[in-house]
Amino acid sequence: MSKAEDRVIVQRDDLARLATEITQLRQNFPKVVNKRVTNAISKIDNLEMEIVWLKQKYEEAEAETQHWKSRCEVAIADCQKEKQDNMQLRCEVRDLGQQLSQQSDYCSSLGSACCTLLWRVSRCEESIQSILVGTKVDEFLCLVTSTLQSYVSAYKSDWPKDDQEETQFILALCGIITNIAASAYGRDFLITNQNGRHVIDTYLNVLSEAPNGKSARLKNLILMALYNISINQKGIKYINSKGGMLGSLSWILQDEKESENKTNTLRLIQSILCDGSRVGAILELNEVLPMSALQQLTKHKSPEVRQLAQEIISDIQLQSDMEQ
């Protein structure tokens, strides 16, 4: 190809426009580049500010983390100390519980021994007046009331056996009261003394609360004491003033298996019926104790039970004939 062929012919107007465009590009290019650079720099500045803010937040979070970590370590240390203290306290409570149990057993054994001896002494009528002289008798009567109430309340649903020391202590306390009530001076003292009447009230409650069968010995001592008290005119009036007495006695009479308990229950019922001031006693007895139950007792193996049941039936029939 010739040199003439390498050449291009450009029109003057086109060349002028091209020159104009080149001039414009030279003028606009710095503006475009500067704007992009400015935007980039602005973004970098923003990013740097955000990095600083995030770094500050991170430092704050790290400081708070250290704070809570320190508190957690303190709490763990306190918890460990509290566990050690609790363990020590549990050991002390266990030791104290063992000591208390030993002390309780000792007191029960001591009380059982002392009261059993006093029970034997109180069998002599001459000793009753000596026992009831002085200020300590009121404390003794209060002790009988509170101890018996606590005993029945604690063991109502799980009655202990009679051979336990605590039970022997309770039986001895009640036996002393029974022997006191067996003397004329003793039963008059009980019914005229406020603490003595509290003992009688407790006895009446025990008859209705203590389980039949399991508490036969305790109820038998109480029944004998109440019968002895009923011999006293003031005593029978006080017993009759308590509502529901015949209902409790009827329940005992029908549920108890021991002949001696039935005998003493029948004696107390007979004593209540013989009180002339007890209006409607026979009617109340008929409501709580069926005649068939009394007639069944006339066939009991115990001669005393048979005789007492027959006497009560005769009293009821006599009263009915008199009313007719």
Short mmCIF file of C-alpha atoms in Angstrom, two decimals:
data_model
loop_
_atom_site.label_atom_id
_atom_site.label_comp_id
_atom_site.label_asym_id
_atom_site.label_seq_id
_atom_site.Cartn_x
_atom_site.Cartn_y
_atom_site.Cartn_z
CA MET A 1 0.00 0.00 0.00
CA SER A 2 1.31 3.42 -0.86
CA LYS A 3 1.80 6.27 1.54
CA ALA A 4 -1.00 8.07 -0.17
CA GLU A 5 -3.32 5.30 0.84
CA ASP A 6 -2.34 5.63 4.62
CA ARG A 7 -3.61 9.13 4.81
CA VAL A 8 -7.14 10.10 5.83
CA ILE A 9 -8.77 13.21 4.71
CA VAL A 10 -10.58 15.03 7.52
CA GLN A 11 -12.87 17.90 6.99
CA ARG A 12 -11.99 21.15 8.66
CA ASP A 13 -15.33 21.29 10.47
CA ASP A 14 -14.86 17.82 11.91
CA LEU A 15 -11.42 18.72 13.05
CA ALA A 16 -12.77 21.82 14.75
CA ARG A 17 -15.48 19.83 16.57
CA LEU A 18 -12.87 17.27 17.65
CA ALA A 19 -10.70 20.03 19.04
CA THR A 20 -13.68 21.47 20.86
CA GLU A 21 -14.52 18.11 22.42
CA ILE A 22 -10.90 17.63 23.48
CA THR A 23 -10.96 21.03 25.12
CA GLN A 24 -14.19 20.20 26.96
CA LEU A 25 -12.79 16.89 28.13
CA ARG A 26 -9.74 18.64 29.46
CA GLN A 27 -11.98 21.02 31.38
CA ASN A 28 -14.51 18.41 32.77
CA PHE A 29 -12.15 15.54 33.56
CA PRO A 30 -10.66 17.15 36.70
CA LYS A 31 -14.15 17.94 37.99
CA VAL A 32 -15.33 14.33 37.58
CA VAL A 33 -12.20 12.89 39.09
CA ASN A 34 -12.21 15.36 42.01
CA LYS A 35 -15.87 14.57 42.81
CA ARG A 36 -15.21 10.84 42.95
CA VAL A 37 -12.11 11.37 45.05
CA THR A 38 -14.08 13.65 47.38
CA ASN A 39 -16.85 11.06 47.74
CA ALA A 40 -14.29 8.36 48.41
CA ILE A 41 -12.54 10.52 51.01
CA SER A 42 -15.91 11.30 52.66
CA LYS A 43 -16.74 7.61 52.83
CA ILE A 44 -13.33 6.88 54.30
CA ASP A 45 -13.87 9.59 56.92
CA ASN A 46 -17.28 8.17 57.76
CA LEU A 47 -15.83 4.70 58.02
CA GLU A 48 -13.06 5.97 60.25
CA MET A 49 -15.62 7.69 62.52
CA GLU A 50 -17.72 4.53 62.62
CA ILE A 51 -14.63 2.50 63.47
CA VAL A 52 -13.84 4.90 66.30
CA TRP A 53 -17.47 4.68 67.55
CA LEU A 54 -17.41 0.87 67.34
CA LYS A 55 -14.08 0.80 69.12
CA GLN A 56 -15.54 2.97 71.87
CA LYS A 57 -18.60 0.72 72.17
CA TYR A 58 -16.34 -2.31 72.25
CA GLU A 59 -14.27 -0.80 75.04
CA GLU A 60 -17.45 0.06 76.97
CA ALA A 61 -18.79 -3.45 76.44
CA GLU A 62 -15.47 -4.93 77.51
CA ALA A 63 -15.44 -2.73 80.62
CA GLU A 64 -19.02 -3.78 81.47
CA THR A 65 -18.07 -7.40 80.85
CA GLN A 66 -15.18 -7.06 83.26
CA HIS A 67 -17.53 -5.43 85.78
CA TRP A 68 -20.07 -8.25 85.59
CA LYS A 69 -17.29 -10.83 85.55
CA SER A 70 -15.96 -9.35 88.79
CA ARG A 71 -19.45 -9.34 90.32
CA CYS A 72 -19.95 -12.92 89.17
CA GLU A 73 -16.69 -13.96 90.81
CA VAL A 74 -17.73 -12.20 94.02
CA ALA A 75 -21.17 -13.88 93.87
CA ILE A 76 -19.55 -17.30 93.30
CA ALA A 77 -17.25 -16.71 96.25
CA ASP A 78 -20.23 -15.65 98.42
CA CYS A 79 -22.18 -18.68 97.26
CA GLN A 80 -19.32 -21.01 98.13
CA LYS A 81 -19.02 -19.38 101.54
CA GLU A 82 -22.78 -19.66 102.07
CA LYS A 83 -22.66 -23.34 101.10
CA GLN A 84 -19.90 -23.90 103.64
CA ASP A 85 -21.88 -21.98 106.28
CA ASN A 86 -25.02 -23.96 105.46
CA MET A 87 -23.11 -27.20 105.68
CA GLN A 88 -21.74 -26.16 109.05
CA LEU A 89 -25.22 -25.11 110.22
CA ARG A 90 -26.69 -28.42 109.07
CA CYS A 91 -24.04 -30.25 111.03
CA GLU A 92 -24.78 -28.12 114.07
CA VAL A 93 -28.55 -28.66 113.64
CA ARG A 94 -27.98 -32.40 113.34
CA ASP A 95 -25.84 -32.41 116.47
CA LEU A 96 -28.38 -30.27 118.32
CA GLY A 97 -31.16 -32.56 117.10
CA GLN A 98 -29.30 -35.57 118.48
CA GLN A 99 -28.70 -33.75 121.74
CA LEU A 100 -32.36 -32.73 121.90
CA SER A 101 -33.45 -36.29 121.19
CA GLN A 102 -31.15 -37.59 123.90
CA GLN A 103 -32.39 -34.90 126.28
CA SER A 104 -36.00 -35.73 125.40
CA ASP A 105 -35.37 -39.43 125.99
CA TYR A 106 -33.68 -38.61 129.27
CA CYS A 107 -36.54 -36.36 130.38
CA SER A 108 -39.10 -39.01 129.36
CA SER A 109 -37.17 -41.66 131.23
CA LEU A 110 -36.79 -39.42 134.30
CA GLY A 111 -40.44 -38.36 134.18
CA SER A 112 -41.57 -41.94 133.75
CA ALA A 113 -39.50 -43.11 136.69
CA CYS A 114 -40.50 -40.26 139.02
CA CYS A 115 -44.19 -40.33 138.11
CA THR A 116 -44.32 -44.11 138.37
CA LEU A 117 -42.94 -43.85 141.90
CA LEU A 118 -45.42 -41.08 142.73
CA TRP A 119 -48.20 -43.17 141.18
CA ARG A 120 -47.38 -45.97 143.61
CA VAL A 121 -47.19 -43.55 146.53
CA SER A 122 -50.58 -42.04 145.61
CA ARG A 123 -52.25 -45.41 146.08
CA CYS A 124 -52.20 -44.76 149.81
CA GLU A 125 -55.06 -42.46 150.69
CA GLU A 126 -53.04 -40.96 153.54
CA SER A 127 -50.51 -39.60 151.02
CA ILE A 128 -53.09 -37.76 148.89
CA GLN A 129 -53.45 -34.80 151.22
CA SER A 130 -49.65 -34.48 151.47
CA ILE A 131 -49.39 -34.46 147.67
CA LEU A 132 -52.04 -31.75 147.33
CA VAL A 133 -50.51 -29.42 149.89
CA GLY A 134 -48.33 -26.53 148.67
CA THR A 135 -47.95 -24.36 145.60
CA LYS A 136 -46.39 -27.03 143.40
CA VAL A 137 -49.67 -28.91 143.00
CA ASP A 138 -51.00 -26.25 140.61
CA GLU A 139 -47.83 -26.56 138.54
CA PHE A 140 -48.27 -30.33 138.53
CA LEU A 141 -51.89 -30.10 137.37
CA CYS A 142 -50.88 -27.65 134.60
CA LEU A 143 -48.13 -30.08 133.60
CA VAL A 144 -50.64 -32.92 133.35
CA THR A 145 -52.95 -30.82 131.15
CA SER A 146 -50.30 -29.51 128.75
CA THR A 147 -48.40 -32.80 128.50
CA LEU A 148 -51.52 -34.86 127.81
CA GLN A 149 -52.79 -32.38 125.22
CA SER A 150 -49.44 -32.34 123.42
CA TYR A 151 -49.21 -36.13 123.54
CA VAL A 152 -52.64 -36.73 122.02
CA SER A 153 -52.14 -34.01 119.41
CA ALA A 154 -48.76 -35.44 118.35
CA TYR A 155 -49.74 -39.12 118.21
CA LYS A 156 -53.43 -39.01 117.30
CA SER A 157 -52.81 -40.52 113.85
CA ASP A 158 -49.85 -42.75 114.83
CA TRP A 159 -50.40 -43.91 118.38
CA PRO A 160 -47.23 -45.23 120.11
CA LYS A 161 -46.94 -48.52 121.91
CA ASP A 162 -47.48 -48.72 125.66
CA ASP A 163 -43.93 -49.93 126.37
CA GLN A 164 -42.31 -46.64 125.26
CA GLU A 165 -40.91 -44.34 127.94
CA GLU A 166 -43.03 -41.38 126.83
CA THR A 167 -46.19 -43.47 127.00
CA GLN A 168 -45.22 -44.76 130.44
CA PHE A 169 -44.74 -41.14 131.54
CA ILE A 170 -48.24 -40.20 130.32
CA LEU A 171 -49.84 -43.25 131.91
CA ALA A 172 -48.12 -42.50 135.22
CA LEU A 173 -49.35 -38.88 135.17
CA CYS A 174 -52.92 -40.01 134.51
CA GLY A 175 -52.60 -42.78 137.11
CA ILE A 176 -51.68 -40.21 139.75
CA ILE A 177 -54.80 -38.17 138.94
CA THR A 178 -56.90 -41.34 139.06
CA ASN A 179 -55.59 -42.17 142.51
CA ILE A 180 -56.12 -38.58 143.69
CA ALA A 181 -59.73 -38.74 142.47
CA ALA A 182 -60.18 -42.04 144.33
CA SER A 183 -60.11 -40.20 147.67
CA ALA A 184 -62.89 -37.92 148.85
CA TYR A 185 -60.42 -35.13 149.62
CA GLY A 186 -58.72 -35.54 146.24
CA ARG A 187 -61.82 -35.43 144.05
CA ASP A 188 -63.20 -32.45 145.96
CA PHE A 189 -59.86 -30.70 145.47
CA LEU A 190 -59.87 -31.40 141.73
CA ILE A 191 -63.39 -30.12 141.15
CA THR A 192 -62.91 -26.97 143.22
CA ASN A 193 -59.45 -26.10 141.86
CA GLN A 194 -59.31 -24.27 138.51
CA ASN A 195 -56.33 -26.26 137.27
CA GLY A 196 -58.04 -29.43 138.45
CA ARG A 197 -61.08 -28.60 136.30
CA HIS A 198 -58.74 -28.01 133.35
CA VAL A 199 -57.45 -31.55 133.85
CA ILE A 200 -61.04 -32.84 133.80
CA ASP A 201 -61.73 -30.88 130.59
CA THR A 202 -58.63 -32.39 129.01
CA TYR A 203 -59.72 -35.87 130.06
CA LEU A 204 -63.11 -35.36 128.41
CA ASN A 205 -61.43 -34.22 125.19
CA VAL A 206 -59.03 -37.18 125.19
CA LEU A 207 -61.95 -39.60 125.41
CA SER A 208 -63.30 -38.30 122.10
CA GLU A 209 -59.95 -37.70 120.35
CA ALA A 210 -57.69 -40.63 121.25
CA PRO A 211 -58.17 -43.68 119.00
CA ASN A 212 -60.06 -46.60 120.46
CA GLY A 213 -58.17 -49.84 120.92
CA LYS A 214 -54.66 -48.37 120.71
CA SER A 215 -55.20 -46.04 123.68
CA ALA A 216 -57.06 -48.56 125.84
CA ARG A 217 -54.82 -48.18 128.92
CA LEU A 218 -54.90 -44.39 128.81
CA LYS A 219 -58.68 -44.27 128.37
CA ASN A 220 -59.17 -46.78 131.15
CA LEU A 221 -57.27 -44.56 133.60
CA ILE A 222 -59.27 -41.53 132.44
CA LEU A 223 -62.58 -43.40 132.75
CA MET A 224 -61.71 -44.48 136.29
CA ALA A 225 -60.74 -40.92 137.21
CA LEU A 226 -63.95 -39.47 135.78
CA TYR A 227 -66.02 -42.10 137.54
CA ASN A 228 -64.30 -41.29 140.83
CA ILE A 229 -64.99 -37.59 140.26
CA SER A 230 -68.63 -38.34 139.40
CA ILE A 231 -69.09 -39.69 142.93
CA ASN A 232 -68.71 -36.12 144.14
CA GLN A 233 -71.93 -34.10 143.77
CA LYS A 234 -70.07 -31.11 142.34
CA GLY A 235 -68.08 -33.43 140.16
CA ILE A 236 -71.07 -35.11 138.50
CA LYS A 237 -72.72 -31.75 137.89
CA TYR A 238 -69.54 -30.45 136.24
CA ILE A 239 -69.23 -33.55 134.05
CA ASN A 240 -72.89 -33.35 133.06
CA SER A 241 -72.46 -29.70 132.11
CA LYS A 242 -70.19 -30.78 129.28
CA GLY A 243 -72.14 -31.55 126.11
CA GLY A 244 -71.61 -34.74 124.12
CA MET A 245 -70.37 -36.79 127.07
CA LEU A 246 -72.79 -39.65 126.54
CA GLY A 247 -71.96 -39.70 122.83
CA SER A 248 -68.25 -40.19 123.57
CA LEU A 249 -69.01 -42.89 126.13
CA SER A 250 -71.31 -44.70 123.70
CA TRP A 251 -68.57 -44.65 121.05
CA ILE A 252 -66.04 -46.07 123.50
CA LEU A 253 -68.46 -48.70 124.76
CA GLN A 254 -69.16 -50.04 121.28
CA ASP A 255 -65.60 -49.84 119.88
CA GLU A 256 -63.36 -50.79 122.79
CA LYS A 257 -62.52 -54.49 123.14
CA GLU A 258 -61.11 -54.49 126.67
CA SER A 259 -63.61 -55.67 129.28
CA GLU A 260 -62.21 -53.28 131.89
CA ASN A 261 -62.79 -50.30 129.59
CA LYS A 262 -66.38 -51.40 128.99
CA THR A 263 -66.88 -51.84 132.73
CA ASN A 264 -65.64 -48.35 133.60
CA THR A 265 -67.59 -46.83 130.72
CA LEU A 266 -70.79 -48.45 131.93
CA ARG A 267 -70.09 -47.25 135.47
CA LEU A 268 -69.69 -43.68 134.30
CA ILE A 269 -72.85 -43.89 132.17
CA GLN A 270 -74.76 -45.23 135.18
CA SER A 271 -73.40 -42.43 137.36
CA ILE A 272 -74.57 -39.83 134.81
CA LEU A 273 -78.04 -41.40 134.60
CA CYS A 274 -78.36 -41.42 138.39
CA ASP A 275 -77.79 -37.66 138.63
CA GLY A 276 -81.24 -36.25 139.28
CA SER A 277 -80.31 -32.85 137.85
CA ARG A 278 -79.42 -34.39 134.49
CA VAL A 279 -82.77 -33.93 132.77
CA GLY A 280 -83.17 -35.94 129.60
CA ALA A 281 -80.07 -38.10 130.17
CA ILE A 282 -81.90 -41.34 129.39
CA LEU A 283 -83.46 -39.83 126.28
CA GLU A 284 -80.03 -38.69 125.10
CA LEU A 285 -78.57 -42.13 125.82
CA ASN A 286 -81.28 -43.78 123.72
CA GLU A 287 -80.31 -41.50 120.84
CA VAL A 288 -76.60 -42.33 120.92
CA LEU A 289 -76.65 -45.92 122.20
CA PRO A 290 -79.14 -48.42 120.74
CA MET A 291 -80.94 -50.62 123.23
CA SER A 292 -79.79 -53.62 121.19
CA ALA A 293 -76.17 -52.72 122.02
CA LEU A 294 -76.94 -52.71 125.74
CA GLN A 295 -78.83 -56.00 125.47
CA GLN A 296 -75.86 -57.51 123.65
CA LEU A 297 -73.63 -56.51 126.57
CA THR A 298 -75.85 -58.51 128.94
CA LYS A 299 -74.35 -61.57 127.22
CA HIS A 300 -70.75 -60.38 127.60
CA LYS A 301 -68.12 -62.74 128.99
CA SER A 302 -67.36 -60.36 131.85
CA PRO A 303 -69.78 -60.70 134.80
CA GLU A 304 -69.28 -57.03 135.72
CA VAL A 305 -70.15 -55.89 132.19
CA ARG A 306 -73.24 -58.10 132.16
CA GLN A 307 -74.42 -56.82 135.53
CA LEU A 308 -73.86 -53.14 134.76
CA ALA A 309 -75.54 -53.41 131.36
CA GLN A 310 -78.55 -55.07 132.96
CA GLU A 311 -78.72 -52.39 135.68
CA ILE A 312 -78.68 -49.59 133.08
CA ILE A 313 -81.42 -51.31 131.08
CA SER A 314 -83.47 -51.62 134.28
CA ASP A 315 -82.92 -47.91 135.05
CA ILE A 316 -84.07 -46.97 131.56
CA GLN A 317 -87.16 -49.16 131.78
CA LEU A 318 -87.96 -47.81 135.24
CA GLN A 319 -87.70 -44.25 133.99
CA SER A 320 -89.94 -45.09 131.04
CA ASP A 321 -92.56 -46.67 133.33
CA MET A 322 -92.51 -43.59 135.59
CA GLU A 323 -93.04 -41.26 132.63
CA GLN A 324 -96.01 -43.34 131.45
#
